[in-house]
Amino acid sequence: EVQLLESGGGLVQPGGSLRLSCAASGFTFSSYVMAWVRQAPGKGLRWVSTISVDGGATYYADSVKGRFTISRDNSKKTSYLQMNSVRAEDTAVYFCASSVPGSGSFDNWGQGALVTVSS
Amino acid sequence: EIVLTQSPGTLSLSPGERATLSCRTSQSVSSNYLAWYQQKPGQAPRLLIYGASSRATGISDRFSGSGSGTDFTLTISRLEPEDFAVYYCQQYDYSIRWTFGQGTKVEIK
C-alpha cells in the first residue's frame, strides 16, 4: 500500500523556520517526482514546490521562491520542505504528493501537516 | 501564468443525478497535463482523472473527463452519496508550473 506521511508541522512565529518531512512507503520512491501542495484554511489547493527523481532539479511557486527549499533523500525514502522567513500567509495544511515523471499530475497524497504562523 | 476557472462554484444536486463540472484555462493547455481531483472535508485530495480523460487506478467509471484546448469537463454520471465533495482541476505547463482551479463544491440538494 502506498503511503506518504508528513511530519514536522506546528506553530511558528513570523520570520521563523520549520522543516517538514514526508516519509514514503509502498512504492519505488526514487522513481517518482515529489511535490508539496498547500491549502490555507477554507481555501483551495496551491502548488508550492516540486523536486525531480534524483533531486537535481527543483521548482518553486513565486510566493515561496527564495524562502522555501525542497530536497529529498532517496536512501531514506523521504522528501523535505525547509521553510524559512515564514509569513502569516504561509499558514496552511501542507500536503506531500508523488507524481509519475512526465505525467503532470499528483497520483498519491499524504494526509497533510498543519503549519500555523502566528506570534 | 495560466489561470484555471472552475464553474459553477457550487452545484446542488440529488443522488442519482448527473453532475457536469467545467474547467476553463486562460491559455490553451495540453490535454496530457489536465487532471481532476476529489477532496472530502478533512481529507487529502484524490486523483480521479489524468490526461484529461484517463481514470486513475481504482476510480469508478461513473467519473469521466473530456475536453481540449481551454475547455475541460468532469462528468459524474449518477451521483452516489460518497461523491458529494469538492472537485479541483489542475494543469501542468511547460514553464514548469502546476496550477489548480478554485474548486467546485458538489452538495446534496
mmCIF file of N, CA and C in Angstrom, chain A residues 4-115:
data_model
loop_
_atom_site.group_PDB
_atom_site.id
_atom_site.type_symbol
_atom_site.label_atom_id
_atom_site.label_comp_id
_atom_site.label_asym_id
_atom_site.label_seq_id
_atom_site.Cartn_x
_atom_site.Cartn_y
_atom_site.Cartn_z
ATOM 1 N N LEU A 4 2.205 8.066 2.202
ATOM 2 C CA LEU A 4 3.012 9.266 2.374
ATOM 3 C C LEU A 4 2.623 9.859 3.712
ATOM 4 N N LEU A 5 3.611 10.044 4.587
ATOM 5 C CA LEU A 5 3.320 10.508 5.935
ATOM 6 C C LEU A 5 4.123 11.759 6.235
ATOM 7 N N GLU A 6 3.409 12.886 6.373
ATOM 8 C CA GLU A 6 4.053 14.154 6.684
ATOM 9 C C GLU A 6 4.262 14.301 8.183
ATOM 10 N N SER A 7 5.312 15.015 8.538
ATOM 11 C CA SER A 7 5.565 15.350 9.938
ATOM 12 C C SER A 7 6.310 16.676 9.988
ATOM 13 N N GLY A 8 6.352 17.265 11.190
ATOM 14 C CA GLY A 8 7.112 18.491 11.372
ATOM 15 C C GLY A 8 6.279 19.759 11.414
ATOM 16 N N GLY A 9 4.982 19.628 11.244
ATOM 17 C CA GLY A 9 4.136 20.813 11.297
ATOM 18 C C GLY A 9 4.011 21.351 12.717
ATOM 19 N N GLY A 10 3.441 22.547 12.831
ATOM 20 C CA GLY A 10 3.250 23.127 14.155
ATOM 21 C C GLY A 10 3.143 24.631 14.088
ATOM 22 N N LEU A 11 3.276 25.243 15.246
ATOM 23 C CA LEU A 11 3.191 26.695 15.373
ATOM 24 C C LEU A 11 4.583 27.305 15.260
ATOM 25 N N VAL A 12 4.705 28.318 14.426
ATOM 26 C CA VAL A 12 5.986 29.001 14.255
ATOM 27 C C VAL A 12 5.721 30.503 14.188
ATOM 28 N N GLN A 13 6.634 31.265 14.708
ATOM 29 C CA GLN A 13 6.488 32.723 14.705
ATOM 30 C C GLN A 13 6.847 33.306 13.346
ATOM 31 N N PRO A 14 6.242 34.416 13.002
ATOM 32 C CA PRO A 14 6.637 35.088 11.743
ATOM 33 C C PRO A 14 8.136 35.335 11.720
ATOM 34 N N GLY A 15 8.723 35.036 10.565
ATOM 35 C CA GLY A 15 10.163 35.168 10.415
ATOM 36 C C GLY A 15 10.942 33.936 10.817
ATOM 37 N N GLY A 16 10.272 32.976 11.406
ATOM 38 C CA GLY A 16 10.925 31.758 11.873
ATOM 39 C C GLY A 16 11.077 30.700 10.799
ATOM 40 N N SER A 17 11.532 29.511 11.226
ATOM 41 C CA SER A 17 11.801 28.407 10.303
ATOM 42 C C SER A 17 11.151 27.126 10.797
ATOM 43 N N LEU A 18 10.906 26.248 9.839
ATOM 44 C CA LEU A 18 10.295 24.954 10.127
ATOM 45 C C LEU A 18 10.688 24.010 9.007
ATOM 46 N N ARG A 19 10.886 22.728 9.335
ATOM 47 C CA ARG A 19 11.163 21.750 8.291
ATOM 48 C C ARG A 19 10.109 20.661 8.322
ATOM 49 N N LEU A 20 9.463 20.465 7.186
ATOM 50 C CA LEU A 20 8.503 19.385 7.028
ATOM 51 C C LEU A 20 9.192 18.182 6.407
ATOM 52 N N SER A 21 8.762 16.994 6.822
ATOM 53 C CA SER A 21 9.265 15.743 6.251
ATOM 54 C C SER A 21 8.104 14.945 5.679
ATOM 55 N N CYS A 22 8.403 14.151 4.670
ATOM 56 C CA CYS A 22 7.407 13.291 4.049
ATOM 57 C C CYS A 22 8.044 11.922 3.863
ATOM 58 N N ALA A 23 7.634 10.967 4.674
ATOM 59 C CA ALA A 23 8.178 9.609 4.601
ATOM 60 C C ALA A 23 7.299 8.746 3.706
ATOM 61 N N ALA A 24 7.924 8.108 2.736
ATOM 62 C CA ALA A 24 7.188 7.325 1.744
ATOM 63 C C ALA A 24 7.382 5.833 1.956
ATOM 64 N N SER A 25 6.369 5.073 1.606
ATOM 65 C CA SER A 25 6.463 3.610 1.643
ATOM 66 C C SER A 25 5.486 3.022 0.640
ATOM 67 N N GLY A 26 5.757 1.786 0.239
ATOM 68 C CA GLY A 26 4.834 1.083 -0.640
ATOM 69 C C GLY A 26 5.040 1.319 -2.125
ATOM 70 N N PHE A 27 6.066 2.083 -2.491
ATOM 71 C CA PHE A 27 6.365 2.293 -3.906
ATOM 72 C C PHE A 27 7.847 2.629 -4.045
ATOM 73 N N THR A 28 8.326 2.618 -5.275
ATOM 74 C CA THR A 28 9.745 2.890 -5.540
ATOM 75 C C THR A 28 9.975 4.391 -5.512
ATOM 76 N N PHE A 29 10.283 4.897 -4.332
ATOM 77 C CA PHE A 29 10.384 6.346 -4.096
ATOM 78 C C PHE A 29 11.312 7.022 -5.097
ATOM 79 N N SER A 30 12.426 6.408 -5.374
ATOM 80 C CA SER A 30 13.442 7.041 -6.223
ATOM 81 C C SER A 30 13.010 7.188 -7.679
ATOM 82 N N SER A 31 11.870 6.611 -8.035
ATOM 83 C CA SER A 31 11.372 6.710 -9.409
ATOM 84 C C SER A 31 10.272 7.759 -9.571
ATOM 85 N N TYR A 32 9.927 8.436 -8.495
ATOM 86 C CA TYR A 32 8.821 9.380 -8.529
ATOM 87 C C TYR A 32 9.288 10.804 -8.240
ATOM 88 N N VAL A 33 8.713 11.740 -8.969
ATOM 89 C CA VAL A 33 8.823 13.150 -8.647
ATOM 90 C C VAL A 33 8.033 13.389 -7.360
ATOM 91 N N MET A 34 8.530 14.263 -6.518
ATOM 92 C CA MET A 34 7.833 14.577 -5.277
ATOM 93 C C MET A 34 7.503 16.065 -5.229
ATOM 94 N N ALA A 35 6.399 16.384 -4.570
ATOM 95 C CA ALA A 35 5.942 17.773 -4.536
ATOM 96 C C ALA A 35 5.287 18.092 -3.196
ATOM 97 N N TRP A 36 5.134 19.390 -2.978
ATOM 98 C CA TRP A 36 4.377 19.898 -1.825
ATOM 99 C C TRP A 36 3.280 20.816 -2.358
ATOM 100 N N VAL A 37 2.091 20.627 -1.839
ATOM 101 C CA VAL A 37 0.917 21.429 -2.183
ATOM 102 C C VAL A 37 0.304 21.896 -0.862
ATOM 103 N N ARG A 38 -0.116 23.143 -0.796
ATOM 104 C CA ARG A 38 -0.688 23.630 0.458
ATOM 105 C C ARG A 38 -2.121 24.095 0.289
ATOM 106 N N GLN A 39 -2.797 24.165 1.421
ATOM 107 C CA GLN A 39 -4.196 24.580 1.433
ATOM 108 C C GLN A 39 -4.430 25.433 2.670
ATOM 109 N N ALA A 40 -4.604 26.726 2.463
ATOM 110 C CA ALA A 40 -4.917 27.621 3.569
ATOM 111 C C ALA A 40 -6.307 27.292 4.111
ATOM 112 N N PRO A 41 -6.577 27.606 5.359
ATOM 113 C CA PRO A 41 -7.868 27.264 5.960
ATOM 114 C C PRO A 41 -9.045 27.757 5.126
ATOM 115 N N GLY A 42 -9.917 26.828 4.750
ATOM 116 C CA GLY A 42 -11.101 27.164 3.981
ATOM 117 C C GLY A 42 -10.863 27.550 2.536
ATOM 118 N N LYS A 43 -9.648 27.382 2.062
ATOM 119 C CA LYS A 43 -9.293 27.786 0.700
ATOM 120 C C LYS A 43 -8.991 26.584 -0.186
ATOM 121 N N GLY A 44 -8.583 26.871 -1.420
ATOM 122 C CA GLY A 44 -8.284 25.823 -2.383
ATOM 123 C C GLY A 44 -6.833 25.368 -2.320
ATOM 124 N N LEU A 45 -6.484 24.502 -3.251
ATOM 125 C CA LEU A 45 -5.144 23.936 -3.317
ATOM 126 C C LEU A 45 -4.198 24.868 -4.069
ATOM 127 N N ARG A 46 -2.980 24.975 -3.559
ATOM 128 C CA ARG A 46 -1.954 25.792 -4.218
ATOM 129 C C ARG A 46 -0.650 24.997 -4.264
ATOM 130 N N TRP A 47 -0.106 24.830 -5.466
ATOM 131 C CA TRP A 47 1.179 24.174 -5.610
ATOM 132 C C TRP A 47 2.289 25.008 -4.975
ATOM 133 N N VAL A 48 3.218 24.341 -4.277
ATOM 134 C CA VAL A 48 4.317 25.031 -3.594
ATOM 135 C C VAL A 48 5.664 24.734 -4.261
ATOM 136 N N SER A 49 5.977 23.442 -4.418
ATOM 137 C CA SER A 49 7.319 23.092 -4.899
ATOM 138 C C SER A 49 7.337 21.658 -5.408
ATOM 139 N N THR A 50 8.293 21.381 -6.297
ATOM 140 C CA THR A 50 8.471 20.047 -6.871
ATOM 141 C C THR A 50 9.958 19.752 -6.996
ATOM 142 N N ILE A 51 10.319 18.480 -6.823
ATOM 143 C CA ILE A 51 11.707 18.054 -6.979
ATOM 144 C C ILE A 51 11.759 16.825 -7.888
ATOM 145 N N SER A 52 12.768 16.784 -8.738
ATOM 146 C CA SER A 52 12.927 15.676 -9.676
ATOM 147 C C SER A 52 13.327 14.396 -8.950
ATOM 148 N N VAL A 53 13.330 13.295 -9.683
ATOM 149 C CA VAL A 53 13.567 11.985 -9.059
ATOM 150 C C VAL A 53 14.937 11.896 -8.381
ATOM 151 N N ASP A 54 15.932 12.569 -8.964
ATOM 152 C CA ASP A 54 17.277 12.484 -8.392
ATOM 153 C C ASP A 54 17.653 13.709 -7.573
ATOM 154 N N GLY A 55 16.702 14.641 -7.434
ATOM 155 C CA GLY A 55 16.962 15.845 -6.657
ATOM 156 C C GLY A 55 17.731 16.915 -7.409
ATOM 157 N N GLY A 56 18.059 16.650 -8.669
ATOM 158 C CA GLY A 56 18.872 17.584 -9.424
ATOM 159 C C GLY A 56 18.142 18.813 -9.933
ATOM 160 N N ALA A 57 16.828 18.756 -9.940
ATOM 161 C CA ALA A 57 16.033 19.892 -10.405
ATOM 162 C C ALA A 57 14.937 20.194 -9.391
ATOM 163 N N THR A 58 14.794 21.466 -9.071
ATOM 164 C CA THR A 58 13.760 21.888 -8.129
ATOM 165 C C THR A 58 12.995 23.065 -8.709
ATOM 166 N N TYR A 59 11.735 23.172 -8.328
ATOM 167 C CA TYR A 59 10.861 24.202 -8.867
ATOM 168 C C TYR A 59 10.010 24.757 -7.722
ATOM 169 N N TYR A 60 9.730 26.069 -7.798
ATOM 170 C CA TYR A 60 9.009 26.723 -6.719
ATOM 171 C C TYR A 60 7.951 27.672 -7.257
ATOM 172 N N ALA A 61 6.873 27.805 -6.497
ATOM 173 C CA ALA A 61 5.917 28.864 -6.764
ATOM 174 C C ALA A 61 6.577 30.198 -6.418
ATOM 175 N N ASP A 62 6.181 31.243 -7.120
ATOM 176 C CA ASP A 62 6.785 32.560 -6.888
ATOM 177 C C ASP A 62 6.621 33.000 -5.434
ATOM 178 N N SER A 63 5.526 32.604 -4.805
ATOM 179 C CA SER A 63 5.224 33.058 -3.446
ATOM 180 C C SER A 63 6.189 32.507 -2.398
ATOM 181 N N VAL A 64 6.917 31.452 -2.727
ATOM 182 C CA VAL A 64 7.830 30.854 -1.741
ATOM 183 C C VAL A 64 9.282 30.846 -2.215
ATOM 184 N N LYS A 65 9.521 31.244 -3.444
ATOM 185 C CA LYS A 65 10.876 31.205 -4.006
ATOM 186 C C LYS A 65 11.811 32.061 -3.178
ATOM 187 N N GLY A 66 12.969 31.501 -2.843
ATOM 188 C CA GLY A 66 13.949 32.213 -2.047
ATOM 189 C C GLY A 66 13.757 32.037 -0.551
ATOM 190 N N ARG A 67 12.621 31.476 -0.145
ATOM 191 C CA ARG A 67 12.346 31.257 1.288
ATOM 192 C C ARG A 67 12.237 29.773 1.621
ATOM 193 N N PHE A 68 11.668 28.995 0.705
ATOM 194 C CA PHE A 68 11.484 27.554 0.937
ATOM 195 C C PHE A 68 12.491 26.778 0.093
ATOM 196 N N THR A 69 12.906 25.612 0.614
ATOM 197 C CA THR A 69 13.808 24.727 -0.115
ATOM 198 C C THR A 69 13.292 23.301 -0.036
ATOM 199 N N ILE A 70 13.117 22.688 -1.191
ATOM 200 C CA ILE A 70 12.707 21.293 -1.247
ATOM 201 C C ILE A 70 13.938 20.419 -1.447
ATOM 202 N N SER A 71 13.919 19.246 -0.837
ATOM 203 C CA SER A 71 15.026 18.305 -1.003
ATOM 204 C C SER A 71 14.483 16.891 -0.816
ATOM 205 N N ARG A 72 15.331 15.919 -1.081
ATOM 206 C CA ARG A 72 14.926 14.527 -0.899
ATOM 207 C C ARG A 72 16.137 13.683 -0.576
ATOM 208 N N ASP A 73 15.889 12.578 0.122
ATOM 209 C CA ASP A 73 16.924 11.586 0.428
ATOM 210 C C ASP A 73 16.365 10.247 -0.021
ATOM 211 N N ASN A 74 16.790 9.790 -1.184
ATOM 212 C CA ASN A 74 16.228 8.556 -1.726
ATOM 213 C C ASN A 74 16.587 7.335 -0.869
ATOM 214 N N SER A 75 17.702 7.391 -0.168
ATOM 215 C CA SER A 75 18.080 6.263 0.687
ATOM 216 C C SER A 75 17.142 6.146 1.896
ATOM 217 N N LYS A 76 16.571 7.266 2.281
ATOM 218 C CA LYS A 76 15.630 7.268 3.408
ATOM 219 C C LYS A 76 14.174 7.331 2.936
ATOM 220 N N LYS A 77 13.964 7.386 1.634
ATOM 221 C CA LYS A 77 12.615 7.475 1.060
ATOM 222 C C LYS A 77 11.832 8.639 1.674
ATOM 223 N N THR A 78 12.499 9.766 1.765
ATOM 224 C CA THR A 78 11.909 10.917 2.428
ATOM 225 C C THR A 78 12.151 12.186 1.622
ATOM 226 N N SER A 79 11.098 13.020 1.571
ATOM 227 C CA SER A 79 11.203 14.337 0.970
ATOM 228 C C SER A 79 11.070 15.383 2.077
ATOM 229 N N TYR A 80 11.673 16.545 1.863
ATOM 230 C CA TYR A 80 11.662 17.588 2.885
ATOM 231 C C TYR A 80 11.241 18.928 2.282
ATOM 232 N N LEU A 81 10.683 19.774 3.139
ATOM 233 C CA LEU A 81 10.439 21.169 2.758
ATOM 234 C C LEU A 81 10.947 22.045 3.893
ATOM 235 N N GLN A 82 12.049 22.720 3.646
ATOM 236 C CA GLN A 82 12.598 23.666 4.618
ATOM 237 C C GLN A 82 11.938 25.011 4.388
ATOM 238 N N MET A 83 11.290 25.510 5.421
ATOM 239 C CA MET A 83 10.540 26.759 5.320
ATOM 240 C C MET A 83 11.240 27.814 6.173
ATOM 241 N N ASN A 84 11.771 28.847 5.543
ATOM 242 C CA ASN A 84 12.440 29.934 6.251
ATOM 243 C C ASN A 84 11.680 31.237 6.052
ATOM 244 N N SER A 85 11.912 32.182 6.928
ATOM 245 C CA SER A 85 11.293 33.514 6.828
ATOM 246 C C SER A 85 9.787 33.391 6.598
ATOM 247 N N VAL A 86 9.155 32.575 7.400
ATOM 248 C CA VAL A 86 7.730 32.320 7.185
ATOM 249 C C VAL A 86 6.897 33.547 7.509
ATOM 250 N N ARG A 87 5.747 33.584 6.835
ATOM 251 C CA ARG A 87 4.827 34.706 6.977
ATOM 252 C C ARG A 87 3.448 34.179 7.379
ATOM 253 N N ALA A 88 2.599 35.066 7.829
ATOM 254 C CA ALA A 88 1.248 34.652 8.229
ATOM 255 C C ALA A 88 0.528 33.950 7.072
ATOM 256 N N GLU A 89 0.778 34.430 5.858
ATOM 257 C CA GLU A 89 0.094 33.847 4.688
ATOM 258 C C GLU A 89 0.612 32.464 4.323
ATOM 259 N N ASP A 90 1.629 31.981 5.003
ATOM 260 C CA ASP A 90 2.099 30.603 4.800
ATOM 261 C C ASP A 90 1.306 29.605 5.657
ATOM 262 N N THR A 91 0.427 30.119 6.507
ATOM 263 C CA THR A 91 -0.410 29.245 7.326
ATOM 264 C C THR A 91 -1.289 28.384 6.429
ATOM 265 N N ALA A 92 -1.160 27.066 6.589
ATOM 266 C CA ALA A 92 -1.878 26.147 5.706
ATOM 267 C C ALA A 92 -1.633 24.707 6.132
ATOM 268 N N VAL A 93 -2.420 23.814 5.587
ATOM 269 C CA VAL A 93 -2.088 22.394 5.629
ATOM 270 C C VAL A 93 -1.188 22.122 4.431
ATOM 271 N N TYR A 94 -0.057 21.500 4.694
ATOM 272 C CA TYR A 94 0.894 21.182 3.635
ATOM 273 C C TYR A 94 0.817 19.690 3.321
ATOM 274 N N PHE A 95 0.467 19.404 2.061
ATOM 275 C CA PHE A 95 0.376 18.026 1.596
ATOM 276 C C PHE A 95 1.622 17.667 0.806
ATOM 277 N N CYS A 96 2.114 16.483 1.049
ATOM 278 C CA CYS A 96 3.152 15.873 0.249
ATOM 279 C C CYS A 96 2.464 15.034 -0.829
ATOM 280 N N ALA A 97 2.996 15.039 -2.047
ATOM 281 C CA ALA A 97 2.379 14.273 -3.128
ATOM 282 C C ALA A 97 3.442 13.691 -4.037
ATOM 283 N N SER A 98 3.115 12.576 -4.651
ATOM 284 C CA SER A 98 4.032 11.948 -5.599
ATOM 285 C C SER A 98 3.473 12.059 -7.010
ATOM 286 N N SER A 99 4.376 11.988 -7.975
ATOM 287 C CA SER A 99 3.976 12.149 -9.367
ATOM 288 C C SER A 99 4.846 11.283 -10.259
ATOM 289 N N VAL A 100 4.218 10.585 -11.180
ATOM 290 C CA VAL A 100 4.981 9.852 -12.183
ATOM 291 C C VAL A 100 5.697 10.868 -13.069
ATOM 292 N N PRO A 101 6.995 10.729 -13.283
ATOM 293 C CA PRO A 101 7.713 11.701 -14.116
ATOM 294 C C PRO A 101 7.048 11.909 -15.469
ATOM 295 N N GLY A 102 6.815 13.174 -15.806
ATOM 296 C CA GLY A 102 6.217 13.490 -17.086
ATOM 297 C C GLY A 102 4.712 13.457 -17.116
ATOM 298 N N SER A 103 4.067 13.039 -16.027
ATOM 299 C CA SER A 103 2.604 12.924 -16.029
ATOM 300 C C SER A 103 1.922 14.260 -15.773
ATOM 301 N N GLY A 104 2.567 15.113 -14.980
ATOM 302 C CA GLY A 104 1.960 16.390 -14.656
ATOM 303 C C GLY A 104 0.875 16.344 -13.598
ATOM 304 N N SER A 105 0.548 15.175 -13.097
ATOM 305 C CA SER A 105 -0.489 15.058 -12.071
ATOM 306 C C SER A 105 0.079 14.380 -10.831
ATOM 307 N N PHE A 106 -0.642 14.520 -9.726
ATOM 308 C CA PHE A 106 -0.188 14.000 -8.445
ATOM 309 C C PHE A 106 -1.034 12.784 -8.078
ATOM 310 N N ASP A 107 -0.412 11.596 -8.116
ATOM 311 C CA ASP A 107 -1.214 10.387 -8.008
ATOM 312 C C ASP A 107 -1.402 9.871 -6.593
ATOM 313 N N ASN A 108 -0.534 10.258 -5.691
ATOM 314 C CA ASN A 108 -0.710 9.871 -4.296
ATOM 315 C C ASN A 108 -0.411 11.054 -3.402
ATOM 316 N N TRP A 109 -1.177 11.135 -2.295
ATOM 317 C CA TRP A 109 -1.068 12.271 -1.380
ATOM 318 C C TRP A 109 -0.964 11.789 0.061
ATOM 319 N N GLY A 110 -0.223 12.561 0.863
ATOM 320 C CA GLY A 110 -0.242 12.328 2.297
ATOM 321 C C GLY A 110 -1.461 12.997 2.921
ATOM 322 N N GLN A 111 -1.623 12.811 4.213
ATOM 323 C CA GLN A 111 -2.778 13.375 4.919
ATOM 324 C C GLN A 111 -2.585 14.839 5.299
ATOM 325 N N GLY A 112 -1.383 15.321 5.195
ATOM 326 C CA GLY A 112 -1.150 16.743 5.428
ATOM 327 C C GLY A 112 -0.580 17.058 6.798
ATOM 328 N N ALA A 113 0.139 18.167 6.863
ATOM 329 C CA ALA A 113 0.698 18.679 8.114
ATOM 330 C C ALA A 113 0.304 20.146 8.241
ATOM 331 N N LEU A 114 -0.259 20.503 9.376
ATOM 332 C CA LEU A 114 -0.709 21.881 9.582
ATOM 333 C C LEU A 114 0.445 22.749 10.055
ATOM 334 N N VAL A 115 0.644 23.848 9.363
ATOM 335 C CA VAL A 115 1.632 24.851 9.752
ATOM 336 C C VAL A 115 0.884 26.139 10.063
#
